[in-house]
CSV table of C-alpha atoms in Angstrom, one decimal:
chain,number,residue,atom,x,y,z
U,1,MET,CA,104.5,124.8,95.5
U,2,ASN,CA,100.9,123.8,94.8
U,3,VAL,CA,99.7,121.5,97.6
U,4,ILE,CA,96.4,119.6,98.1
U,5,VAL,CA,95.5,118.5,101.6
U,6,MET,CA,92.7,115.9,101.7
U,7,GLY,CA,91.1,115.8,105.1
U,8,CYS,CA,90.7,118.9,107.3
U,9,GLY,CA,90.9,117.2,110.7
U,10,ARG,CA,93.4,118.2,113.3
U,11,LEU,CA,96.4,117.0,111.4
U,12,GLY,CA,95.2,118.2,108.0
U,13,SER,CA,94.3,121.7,109.2
U,14,ARG,CA,97.6,122.0,111.0
U,15,ILE,CA,99.7,120.9,108.0
U,16,ALA,CA,97.6,123.2,105.7
U,17,THR,CA,98.2,126.1,108.0
U,18,THR,CA,101.9,125.5,108.3
U,19,LEU,CA,102.4,125.2,104.5
U,20,ASP,CA,100.2,128.2,103.8
U,21,ALA,CA,102.3,130.3,106.3
U,22,GLU,CA,105.4,129.1,104.5
U,23,GLY,CA,104.0,130.7,101.3
U,24,HIS,CA,102.8,127.6,99.4
U,25,HIS,CA,99.5,127.6,97.6
U,26,VAL,CA,97.4,125.2,99.6
U,27,THR,CA,94.0,123.7,98.7
U,28,VAL,CA,92.1,121.8,101.5
U,29,VAL,CA,89.5,119.2,100.5
U,30,ASP,CA,86.9,117.9,102.9
U,31,ASN,CA,83.4,116.4,102.5
U,32,ASN,CA,82.3,118.1,105.7
U,33,GLU,CA,82.0,121.9,105.5
U,34,ALA,CA,82.2,122.3,109.3
U,35,ALA,CA,85.8,120.8,109.2
U,36,PHE,CA,87.0,124.0,107.5
U,37,LYS,CA,86.4,125.9,110.8
U,38,ARG,CA,89.6,124.3,112.0
U,39,LEU,CA,91.5,126.6,109.6
U,40,PRO,CA,92.5,129.9,111.1
U,41,GLY,CA,91.3,133.3,109.8
U,42,SER,CA,94.8,133.9,108.5
U,43,PHE,CA,94.6,131.0,106.1
U,44,HIS,CA,95.0,132.2,102.5
U,45,GLY,CA,94.4,128.9,100.7
U,46,GLU,CA,91.4,127.4,99.0
U,47,ARG,CA,88.6,125.2,100.5
U,48,VAL,CA,87.0,122.6,98.3
U,49,LEU,CA,83.9,120.8,99.6
U,50,GLY,CA,83.7,117.3,98.3
U,51,ASN,CA,84.9,113.7,98.5
U,52,GLY,CA,88.6,113.5,97.8
U,53,MET,CA,88.2,110.1,96.2
U,54,ASP,CA,86.1,111.7,93.3
U,55,THR,CA,88.1,112.8,90.3
U,56,SER,CA,85.8,115.8,89.9
U,57,THR,CA,86.5,117.0,93.4
U,58,LEU,CA,90.3,116.5,92.9
U,59,GLU,CA,90.1,118.4,89.7
U,60,ARG,CA,88.2,121.3,91.2
U,61,GLY,CA,91.1,121.2,93.8
U,62,GLY,CA,93.6,121.7,91.0
U,63,ILE,CA,95.2,118.3,91.1
U,64,ALA,CA,96.3,118.6,87.5
U,65,THR,CA,98.9,121.2,88.6
U,66,ALA,CA,99.6,120.0,92.2
U,67,ASP,CA,103.2,119.4,93.2
U,68,ALA,CA,102.2,117.5,96.4
U,69,PHE,CA,99.2,115.7,97.8
U,70,PHE,CA,98.6,114.8,101.5
U,71,ALA,CA,96.0,112.1,102.2
U,72,LEU,CA,94.9,112.7,105.8
U,73,THR,CA,91.3,111.4,106.2
U,74,GLN,CA,90.5,109.1,109.1
U,75,GLY,CA,90.4,106.1,106.8
U,76,ASP,CA,93.5,104.2,105.8
U,77,ASN,CA,91.8,102.7,102.8
U,78,ARG,CA,90.4,106.1,101.6
U,79,ASN,CA,93.9,107.6,102.0
U,80,TYR,CA,95.4,104.8,100.1
U,81,PHE,CA,92.9,105.0,97.2
U,82,ALA,CA,93.2,108.7,96.9
U,83,SER,CA,97.0,108.6,97.1
U,84,GLN,CA,97.1,106.0,94.3
U,85,MET,CA,94.9,108.2,92.1
U,86,ALA,CA,97.0,111.2,92.8
U,87,ARG,CA,100.1,109.3,91.9
U,88,GLU,CA,99.0,107.1,89.0
U,89,VAL,CA,96.3,109.1,87.3
U,90,TYR,CA,97.5,112.7,88.0
U,91,HIS,CA,101.2,112.0,88.3
U,92,VAL,CA,101.6,114.2,91.4
U,93,ALA,CA,105.3,114.3,92.2
U,94,ARG,CA,105.0,113.9,96.0
U,95,VAL,CA,102.2,111.9,97.6
U,96,LEU,CA,102.2,111.6,101.4
U,97,CYS,CA,99.8,109.3,103.1
U,98,ARG,CA,98.8,108.9,106.8
U,99,VAL,CA,98.3,105.3,107.8
U,100,TYR,CA,97.0,104.3,111.2
U,101,ASP,CA,97.6,100.6,110.8
U,102,PRO,CA,101.3,99.7,111.0
U,103,VAL,CA,100.7,96.5,109.0
U,104,ARG,CA,99.0,98.4,106.2
U,105,GLU,CA,101.8,101.0,106.4
U,106,GLU,CA,104.4,98.4,105.4
U,107,ILE,CA,102.3,97.3,102.5
U,108,PHE,CA,101.6,100.9,101.3
U,109,ARG,CA,105.3,101.7,101.5
U,110,GLU,CA,106.2,98.7,99.4
U,111,LEU,CA,103.7,99.9,96.9
U,112,GLY,CA,105.7,103.1,96.7
U,113,LEU,CA,103.8,105.6,98.8
U,114,GLU,CA,105.5,108.0,101.3
U,115,THR,CA,103.7,107.1,104.5
U,116,PHE,CA,103.5,108.3,108.1
U,117,SER,CA,102.1,106.2,110.8
U,118,PRO,CA,101.1,108.0,114.1
U,119,THR,CA,101.0,104.5,115.7
U,120,SER,CA,104.6,103.4,115.0
U,121,VAL,CA,106.0,106.9,115.5
U,122,GLY,CA,104.0,107.6,118.6
U,123,ALA,CA,105.0,104.3,120.3
U,124,LYS,CA,108.6,104.9,119.5
U,125,ILE,CA,108.6,108.4,120.9
U,126,MET,CA,106.6,107.6,124.0
U,127,VAL,CA,108.9,104.6,124.9
U,128,GLU,CA,111.9,106.9,124.4
U,129,MET,CA,110.3,109.5,126.7
U,130,LEU,CA,110.0,106.8,129.4
U,131,HIS,CA,113.6,105.7,129.0
U,132,LYS,CA,114.9,109.3,129.3
U,133,GLU,CA,114.9,111.3,132.4
U,134,PRO,CA,111.7,113.4,132.7
U,135,ALA,CA,111.9,117.1,131.8
U,136,LYS,CA,112.2,119.4,134.8
U,137,ARG,CA,109.0,120.8,136.0
R,1,MET,CA,109.9,98.6,136.0
R,2,ASN,CA,106.2,98.2,136.8
R,3,VAL,CA,104.2,99.9,134.0
R,4,ILE,CA,100.5,100.5,133.7
R,5,VAL,CA,99.1,101.2,130.2
R,6,MET,CA,95.5,102.6,130.2
R,7,GLY,CA,93.9,102.1,126.8
R,8,CYS,CA,94.6,99.0,124.6
R,9,GLY,CA,94.1,100.7,121.3
R,10,ARG,CA,96.7,100.7,118.5
R,11,LEU,CA,99.1,102.9,120.4
R,12,GLY,CA,98.5,101.3,123.8
R,13,SER,CA,98.9,97.8,122.6
R,14,ARG,CA,102.1,98.6,120.8
R,15,ILE,CA,103.7,100.4,123.7
R,16,ALA,CA,102.6,97.6,126.1
R,17,THR,CA,104.1,95.0,123.7
R,18,THR,CA,107.4,96.9,123.3
R,19,LEU,CA,107.9,97.4,127.1
R,20,ASP,CA,106.9,93.8,127.8
R,21,ALA,CA,109.5,92.6,125.2
R,22,GLU,CA,112.1,94.8,127.0
R,23,GLY,CA,111.4,92.8,130.2
R,24,HIS,CA,109.2,95.3,132.1
R,25,HIS,CA,106.2,94.2,134.1
R,26,VAL,CA,103.3,95.6,132.1
R,27,THR,CA,99.6,95.8,133.1
R,28,VAL,CA,97.1,96.9,130.4
R,29,VAL,CA,93.8,98.4,131.5
R,30,ASP,CA,90.8,98.7,129.1
R,31,ASN,CA,87.1,98.8,129.6
R,32,ASN,CA,86.5,96.8,126.5
R,33,GLU,CA,87.6,93.2,126.6
R,34,ALA,CA,87.8,92.9,122.8
R,35,ALA,CA,90.6,95.5,122.9
R,36,PHE,CA,93.0,93.0,124.5
R,37,LYS,CA,93.0,91.0,121.2
R,38,ARG,CA,95.4,93.6,120.0
R,39,LEU,CA,98.0,92.2,122.3
R,40,PRO,CA,100.1,89.4,120.7
R,41,GLY,CA,100.2,85.8,122.0
R,42,SER,CA,103.7,86.5,123.2
R,43,PHE,CA,102.6,89.2,125.7
R,44,HIS,CA,103.5,88.2,129.3
R,45,GLY,CA,101.8,91.1,131.1
R,46,GLU,CA,98.5,91.4,132.9
R,47,ARG,CA,95.1,92.5,131.4
R,48,VAL,CA,92.7,94.3,133.7
R,49,LEU,CA,89.1,94.9,132.5
R,50,GLY,CA,87.7,98.1,133.8
R,51,ASN,CA,87.5,101.9,133.6
R,52,GLY,CA,91.0,103.4,134.2
R,53,MET,CA,89.4,106.4,135.9
R,54,ASP,CA,88.1,104.3,138.8
R,55,THR,CA,90.4,103.9,141.7
R,56,SER,CA,89.4,100.3,142.2
R,57,THR,CA,90.4,99.5,138.6
R,58,LEU,CA,93.7,101.3,139.0
R,59,GLU,CA,94.4,99.5,142.3
R,60,ARG,CA,93.6,96.1,140.7
R,61,GLY,CA,96.1,97.1,138.1
R,62,GLY,CA,98.7,97.6,140.8
R,63,ILE,CA,99.0,101.4,140.6
R,64,ALA,CA,100.3,101.4,144.2
R,65,THR,CA,103.6,99.9,143.0
R,66,ALA,CA,103.7,101.3,139.5
R,67,ASP,CA,106.8,103.2,138.3
R,68,ALA,CA,105.1,104.5,135.2
R,69,PHE,CA,101.6,105.2,133.9
R,70,PHE,CA,100.6,105.7,130.3
R,71,ALA,CA,97.3,107.4,129.6
R,72,LEU,CA,96.3,106.4,126.1
R,73,THR,CA,92.6,106.3,125.7
R,74,GLN,CA,90.9,108.1,122.8
R,75,GLY,CA,89.7,110.9,125.2
R,76,ASP,CA,92.0,113.8,126.1
R,77,ASN,CA,90.0,114.6,129.2
R,78,ARG,CA,89.9,111.0,130.4
R,79,ASN,CA,93.7,110.8,129.9
R,80,TYR,CA,94.2,114.0,131.8
R,81,PHE,CA,92.0,112.9,134.7
R,82,ALA,CA,93.6,109.5,135.0
R,83,SER,CA,97.1,111.0,134.7
R,84,GLN,CA,96.4,113.5,137.5
R,85,MET,CA,95.1,110.6,139.7
R,86,ALA,CA,98.2,108.6,139.0
R,87,ARG,CA,100.4,111.5,139.9
R,88,GLU,CA,98.6,113.2,142.7
R,89,VAL,CA,96.9,110.3,144.5
R,90,TYR,CA,99.2,107.4,143.8
R,91,HIS,CA,102.5,109.3,143.4
R,92,VAL,CA,103.5,107.4,140.3
R,93,ALA,CA,107.0,108.7,139.3
R,94,ARG,CA,106.5,108.9,135.6
R,95,VAL,CA,103.1,109.8,134.0
R,96,LEU,CA,102.9,110.0,130.2
R,97,CYS,CA,99.8,111.3,128.6
R,98,ARG,CA,98.7,111.3,125.0
R,99,VAL,CA,96.8,114.5,124.0
R,100,TYR,CA,95.2,115.0,120.6
R,101,ASP,CA,94.4,118.6,121.0
R,102,PRO,CA,97.5,120.8,120.7
R,103,VAL,CA,95.9,123.6,122.8
R,104,ARG,CA,95.1,121.2,125.6
R,105,GLU,CA,98.6,119.8,125.3
R,106,GLU,CA,100.2,123.1,126.3
R,107,ILE,CA,97.8,123.4,129.3
R,108,PHE,CA,98.5,119.8,130.4
R,109,ARG,CA,102.2,120.4,130.1
R,110,GLU,CA,102.1,123.5,132.2
R,111,LEU,CA,100.2,121.5,134.8
R,112,GLY,CA,103.3,119.2,134.9
R,113,LEU,CA,102.4,116.2,132.8
R,114,GLU,CA,104.7,114.6,130.3
R,115,THR,CA,102.6,114.8,127.1
R,116,PHE,CA,102.8,113.5,123.6
R,117,SER,CA,100.6,115.0,120.8
R,118,PRO,CA,100.2,113.0,117.6
R,119,THR,CA,98.9,116.1,116.0
R,120,SER,CA,101.8,118.4,116.6
R,121,VAL,CA,104.4,115.7,116.1
R,122,GLY,CA,102.7,114.3,113.0
R,123,ALA,CA,102.4,117.7,111.4
R,124,LYS,CA,106.0,118.5,112.0
R,125,ILE,CA,107.2,115.1,110.6
R,126,MET,CA,105.0,115.2,107.5
R,127,VAL,CA,106.0,118.8,106.6
R,128,GLU,CA,109.6,117.8,107.0
R,129,MET,CA,109.0,114.8,104.8
R,130,LEU,CA,107.7,117.2,102.1
R,131,HIS,CA,110.7,119.4,102.4
R,132,LYS,CA,113.2,116.6,102.0
R,133,GLU,CA,113.8,114.6,98.9
R,134,PRO,CA,111.5,111.6,98.7
R,135,ALA,CA,113.1,108.2,99.6
R,136,LYS,CA,114.1,106.2,96.6
R,137,ARG,CA,111.6,103.6,95.4
């Protein structure tokens, strides 16, 4: 699968590394060159320096032939905008978008994006942890 | 249950609201008064303004009788320090700590904390989302 990961922060670098290790062709886009240092030496994919909201950057990243696009910058609105471009302009089959704000998440989902909210999921998991017995130390 | 939530960001406010709605006695600690605006009008718990790493703040928050402590500031090291205080000084039975850095998470876990890493969990969930068929729109 050809995968583009926009945003090489902790989550982006980890997802890129996982998918690369699974044998997918992964391209990571970030506008800060230092962010690529998060990728391990074993990473076989491409690094594209640029703003993932620019069509020229996305095209250098190979969006025309991408099967999946991950929007993982720190900004919900940037992630939303880039996701919509990937979907509507480039017809990428799978567009997965991180959304911090749970209210925005509902809206983005109604607009047809596949979303992941660390806030909603994190709260659910941590409350469940409290309700369960602690793991043995 | 008496619960202290340190950090009234998106995750902290959501966990506090959930536990409050479940009928627990919740105290939220934050050093920025504006953060308390994230709590809904329906929240019955306490708000304590102060640094969660200060014993005086923790004591005003009722840590002496707390059954659980959530460390949810933006800083892994602050969360770790406060968690260790809650556990070692105040003997809180359940101490749950958010850790952004997956490497630190392993260390904190070996040191006996119950940890949650949005990075590890988020990467796992988003990769699984890609591997599954997309939800119908």
